C-alpha positions as a printed NumPy array, in Angstrom:
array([[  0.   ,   0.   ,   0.   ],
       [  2.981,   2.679,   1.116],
       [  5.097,   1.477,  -2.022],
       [  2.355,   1.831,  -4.975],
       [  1.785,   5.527,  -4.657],
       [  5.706,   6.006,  -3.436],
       [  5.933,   4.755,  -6.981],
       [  3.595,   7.218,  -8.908],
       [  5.294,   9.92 ,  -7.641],
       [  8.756,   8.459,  -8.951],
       [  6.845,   7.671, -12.053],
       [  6.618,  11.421, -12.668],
       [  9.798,  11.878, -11.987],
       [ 10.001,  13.359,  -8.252],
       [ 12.235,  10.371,  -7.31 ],
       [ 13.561,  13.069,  -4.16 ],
       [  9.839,  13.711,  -3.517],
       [  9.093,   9.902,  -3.178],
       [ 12.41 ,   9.591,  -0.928],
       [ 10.846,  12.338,   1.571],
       [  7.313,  10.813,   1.358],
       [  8.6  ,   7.848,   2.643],
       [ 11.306,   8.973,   5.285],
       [  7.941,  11.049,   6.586],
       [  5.764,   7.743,   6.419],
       [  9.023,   6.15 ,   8.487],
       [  8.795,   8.858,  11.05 ],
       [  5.05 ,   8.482,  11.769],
       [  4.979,   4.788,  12.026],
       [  8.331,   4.631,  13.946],
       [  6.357,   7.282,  16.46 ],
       [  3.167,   4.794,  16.282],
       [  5.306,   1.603,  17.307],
       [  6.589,   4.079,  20.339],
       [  3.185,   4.815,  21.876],
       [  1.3  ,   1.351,  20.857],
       [ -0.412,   2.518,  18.06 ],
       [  1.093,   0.107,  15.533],
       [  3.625,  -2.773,  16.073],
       [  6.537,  -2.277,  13.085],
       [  7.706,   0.39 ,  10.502],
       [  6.819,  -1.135,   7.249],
       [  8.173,   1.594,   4.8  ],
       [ 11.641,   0.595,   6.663],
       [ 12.067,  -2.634,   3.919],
       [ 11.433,  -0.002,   1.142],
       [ 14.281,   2.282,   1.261],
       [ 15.818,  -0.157,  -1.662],
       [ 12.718,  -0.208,  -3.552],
       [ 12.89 ,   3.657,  -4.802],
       [ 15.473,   4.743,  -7.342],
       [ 18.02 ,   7.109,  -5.727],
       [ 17.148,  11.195,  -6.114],
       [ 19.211,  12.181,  -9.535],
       [ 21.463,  15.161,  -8.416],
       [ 20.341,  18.704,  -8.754],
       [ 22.934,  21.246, -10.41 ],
       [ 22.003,  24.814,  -9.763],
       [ 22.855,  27.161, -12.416],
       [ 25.638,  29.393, -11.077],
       [ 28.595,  32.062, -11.951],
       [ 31.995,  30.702, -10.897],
       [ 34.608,  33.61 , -12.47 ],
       [ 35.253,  36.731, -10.24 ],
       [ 34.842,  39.286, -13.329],
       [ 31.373,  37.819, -14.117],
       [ 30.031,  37.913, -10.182],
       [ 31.642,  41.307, -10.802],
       [ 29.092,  42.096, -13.362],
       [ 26.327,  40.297, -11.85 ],
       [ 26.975,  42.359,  -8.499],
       [ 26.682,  45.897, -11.005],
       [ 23.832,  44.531, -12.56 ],
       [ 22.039,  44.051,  -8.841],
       [ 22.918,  47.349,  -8.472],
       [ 21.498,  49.215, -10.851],
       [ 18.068,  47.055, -11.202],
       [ 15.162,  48.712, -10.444],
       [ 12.76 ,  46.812,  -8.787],
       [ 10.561,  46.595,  -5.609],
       [ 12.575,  48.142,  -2.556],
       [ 12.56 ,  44.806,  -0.489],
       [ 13.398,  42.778,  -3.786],
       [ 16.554,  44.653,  -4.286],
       [ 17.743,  44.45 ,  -0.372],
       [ 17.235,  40.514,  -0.805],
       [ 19.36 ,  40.516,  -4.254],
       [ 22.204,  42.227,  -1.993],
       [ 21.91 ,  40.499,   0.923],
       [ 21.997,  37.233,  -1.12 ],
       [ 25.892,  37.258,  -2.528],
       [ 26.505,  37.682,   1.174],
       [ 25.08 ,  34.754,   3.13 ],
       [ 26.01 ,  31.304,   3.516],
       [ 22.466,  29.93 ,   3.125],
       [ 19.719,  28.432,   1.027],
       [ 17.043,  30.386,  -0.321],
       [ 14.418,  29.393,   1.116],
       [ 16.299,  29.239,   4.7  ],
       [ 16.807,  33.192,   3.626],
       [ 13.195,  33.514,   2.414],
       [ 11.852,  32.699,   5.92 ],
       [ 14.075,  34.253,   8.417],
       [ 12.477,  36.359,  11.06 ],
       [ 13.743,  39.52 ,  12.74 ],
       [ 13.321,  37.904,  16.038],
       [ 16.426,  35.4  ,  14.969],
       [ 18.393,  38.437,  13.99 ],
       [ 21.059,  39.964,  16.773],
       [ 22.544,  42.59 ,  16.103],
       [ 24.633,  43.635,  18.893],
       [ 26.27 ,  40.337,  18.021],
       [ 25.945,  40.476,  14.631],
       [ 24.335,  36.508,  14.384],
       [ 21.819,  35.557,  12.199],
       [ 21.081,  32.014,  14.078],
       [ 18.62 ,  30.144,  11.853],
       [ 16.839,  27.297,  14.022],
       [ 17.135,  23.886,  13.273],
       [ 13.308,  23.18 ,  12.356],
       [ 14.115,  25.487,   9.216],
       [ 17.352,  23.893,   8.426],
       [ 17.668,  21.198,   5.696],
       [ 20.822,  19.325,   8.288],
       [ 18.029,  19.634,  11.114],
       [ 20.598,  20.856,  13.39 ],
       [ 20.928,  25.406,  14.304],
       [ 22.81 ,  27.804,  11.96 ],
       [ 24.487,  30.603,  13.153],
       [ 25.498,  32.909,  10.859],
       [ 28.068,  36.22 ,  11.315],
       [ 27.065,  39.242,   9.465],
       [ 29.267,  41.144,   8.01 ],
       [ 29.096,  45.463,   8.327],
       [ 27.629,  45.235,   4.885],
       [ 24.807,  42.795,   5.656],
       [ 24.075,  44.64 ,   8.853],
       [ 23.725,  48.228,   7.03 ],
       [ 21.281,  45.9  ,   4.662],
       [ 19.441,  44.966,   7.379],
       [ 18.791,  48.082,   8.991],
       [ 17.614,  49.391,   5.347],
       [ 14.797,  46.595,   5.516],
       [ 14.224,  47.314,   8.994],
       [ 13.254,  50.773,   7.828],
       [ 10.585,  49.095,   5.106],
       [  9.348,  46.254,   6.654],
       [  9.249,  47.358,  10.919],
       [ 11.595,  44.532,  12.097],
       [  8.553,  42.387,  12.789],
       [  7.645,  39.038,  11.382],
       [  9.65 ,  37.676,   8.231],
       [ 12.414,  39.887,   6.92 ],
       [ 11.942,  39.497,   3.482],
       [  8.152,  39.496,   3.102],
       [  5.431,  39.067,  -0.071],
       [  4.573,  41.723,  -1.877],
       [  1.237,  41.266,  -0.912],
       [  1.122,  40.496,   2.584],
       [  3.438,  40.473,   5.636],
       [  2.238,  37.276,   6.671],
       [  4.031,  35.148,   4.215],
       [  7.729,  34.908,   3.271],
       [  8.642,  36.505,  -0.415],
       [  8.109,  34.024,  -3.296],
       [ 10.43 ,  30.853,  -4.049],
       [ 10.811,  32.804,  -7.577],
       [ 11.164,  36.244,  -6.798],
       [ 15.339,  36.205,  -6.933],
       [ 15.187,  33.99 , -10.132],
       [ 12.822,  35.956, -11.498],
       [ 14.38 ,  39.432, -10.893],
       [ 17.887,  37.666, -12.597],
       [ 16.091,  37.078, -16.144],
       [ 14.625,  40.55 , -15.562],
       [ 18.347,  41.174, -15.685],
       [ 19.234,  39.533, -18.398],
       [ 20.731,  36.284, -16.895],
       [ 18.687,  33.204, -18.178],
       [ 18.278,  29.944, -15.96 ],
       [ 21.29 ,  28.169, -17.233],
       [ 23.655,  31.234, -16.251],
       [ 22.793,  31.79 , -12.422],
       [ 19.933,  31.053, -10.354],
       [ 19.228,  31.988,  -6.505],
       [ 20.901,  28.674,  -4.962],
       [ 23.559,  29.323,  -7.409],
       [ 25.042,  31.977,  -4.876],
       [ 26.377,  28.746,  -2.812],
       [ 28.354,  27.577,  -5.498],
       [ 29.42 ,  30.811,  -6.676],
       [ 30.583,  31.268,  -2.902],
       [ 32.206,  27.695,  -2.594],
       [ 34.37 ,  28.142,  -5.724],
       [ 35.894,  31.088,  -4.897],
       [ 36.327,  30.789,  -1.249],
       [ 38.474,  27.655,  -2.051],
       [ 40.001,  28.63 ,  -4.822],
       [ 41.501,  31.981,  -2.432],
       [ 42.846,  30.072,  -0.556],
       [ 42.227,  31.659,   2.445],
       [ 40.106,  29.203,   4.302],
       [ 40.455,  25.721,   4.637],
       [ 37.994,  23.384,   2.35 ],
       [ 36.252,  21.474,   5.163],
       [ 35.221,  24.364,   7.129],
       [ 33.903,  26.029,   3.706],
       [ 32.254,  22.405,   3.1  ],
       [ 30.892,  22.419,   6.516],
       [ 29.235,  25.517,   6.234],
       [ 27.561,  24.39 ,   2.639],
       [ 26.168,  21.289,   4.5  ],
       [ 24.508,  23.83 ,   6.746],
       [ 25.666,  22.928,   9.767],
       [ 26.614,  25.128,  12.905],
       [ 28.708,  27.716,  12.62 ],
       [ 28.117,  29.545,   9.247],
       [ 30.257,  31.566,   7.578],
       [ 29.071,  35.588,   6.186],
       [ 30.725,  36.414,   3.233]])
């Protein structure tokens, strides 16, 4: 019963869908053996039966002259006030963006300039603490301005209440000019990977650490 729809979705292609489906379906019967509700996990047997998640490549710039251009180009868009503080804050952070997308001013400090993002929001589970650099701070403070400092920090257009849209960055870059195959908005981690290592400043497991999203981020 767990395995034929586990298969539909694969069918369609969401193999990494089907994989969470069923680590989700784990997780409820695991808590259902716990408190007597049920006696085994039977999606446990299945984690050979799905094909394994094909990797996702995210579109990203990797030379220094072309982030160069791509920072100018942020620059001198014109586009919704809280739009353009996201597309500068972006180049900055250490993060995914949807972990960006729904940060909250209360997880902000700024005495200590820390963004800690907590665990529940984190794709490694585990809390993210992030240094801000003077740059991101004075960012900050601009949206503070906009948005109040209340609720999410980079809110929809619409409404307060909800985080901005998955596509707004993405979108705003083929506003730009830069189709999906030159950068996207998770692209910024590669972009920030490549170069970090290839300065030679840091070492590569502590700039690897940080991409896995564990604690202890790194500001750019």
């Amino acid at each position: 019963m767990m395995l034929a729809p586990l298969k539909k979705l694969e069918a369609r292609g969401n193999r990494e869908t089907a994989k969470k489906c069923r680590s989700f379906a784990s997780r409820v019967f695991r808590y259902g053996a716990a408190t007597g509700r049920c006696t085994t996990d039977p999606t446990a047997i299945l984690k050979g039966a799905l094909l394994t998640p094909q990797a996702r490549h995210y579109a990203a710039i990797l030379e220094p002259d072309k982030l160069g251009e791509l920072l100018r180009a942020i620059n001198a868009f014109e586009c919704y006030p809280i739009t353009k503080l996201a597309l500068k804050v972006a180049p900055h952070i250490f993060v995914r963006p949807g972990e960006m997308r729904h940060g909250e001013w209360q997880e902000i400090d700024f005495e200590k300039a820390i963004w800690t993002i907590p665990a529940g929001k984190m794709k490694a589970r585990r809390t993210h603490a992030v240094p801000l650099s003077r740059q991101v701070l004075e960012l900050l403070r601009e949206l503070q301005a906009i948005t109040g400092g209340q609720g999410y920090i980079f809110p929809a257009f619409h409404t307060r209440l909800r985080p901005m849209s998955e596509n707004t960055i993405n979108s705003s870059f083929r506003r730009m000019g830069y189709s999906k195959d030159e950068m996207t908005a998770h692209g910024f981690r590669s972009t920030a990977s490549t170069l970090l290592n290839e300065s030679g400043l840091w070492h590569p497991d502590a700039i690897e650490l940080n991409r896995a999203g564990s604690a202890g981020g790194v500001g750019l």
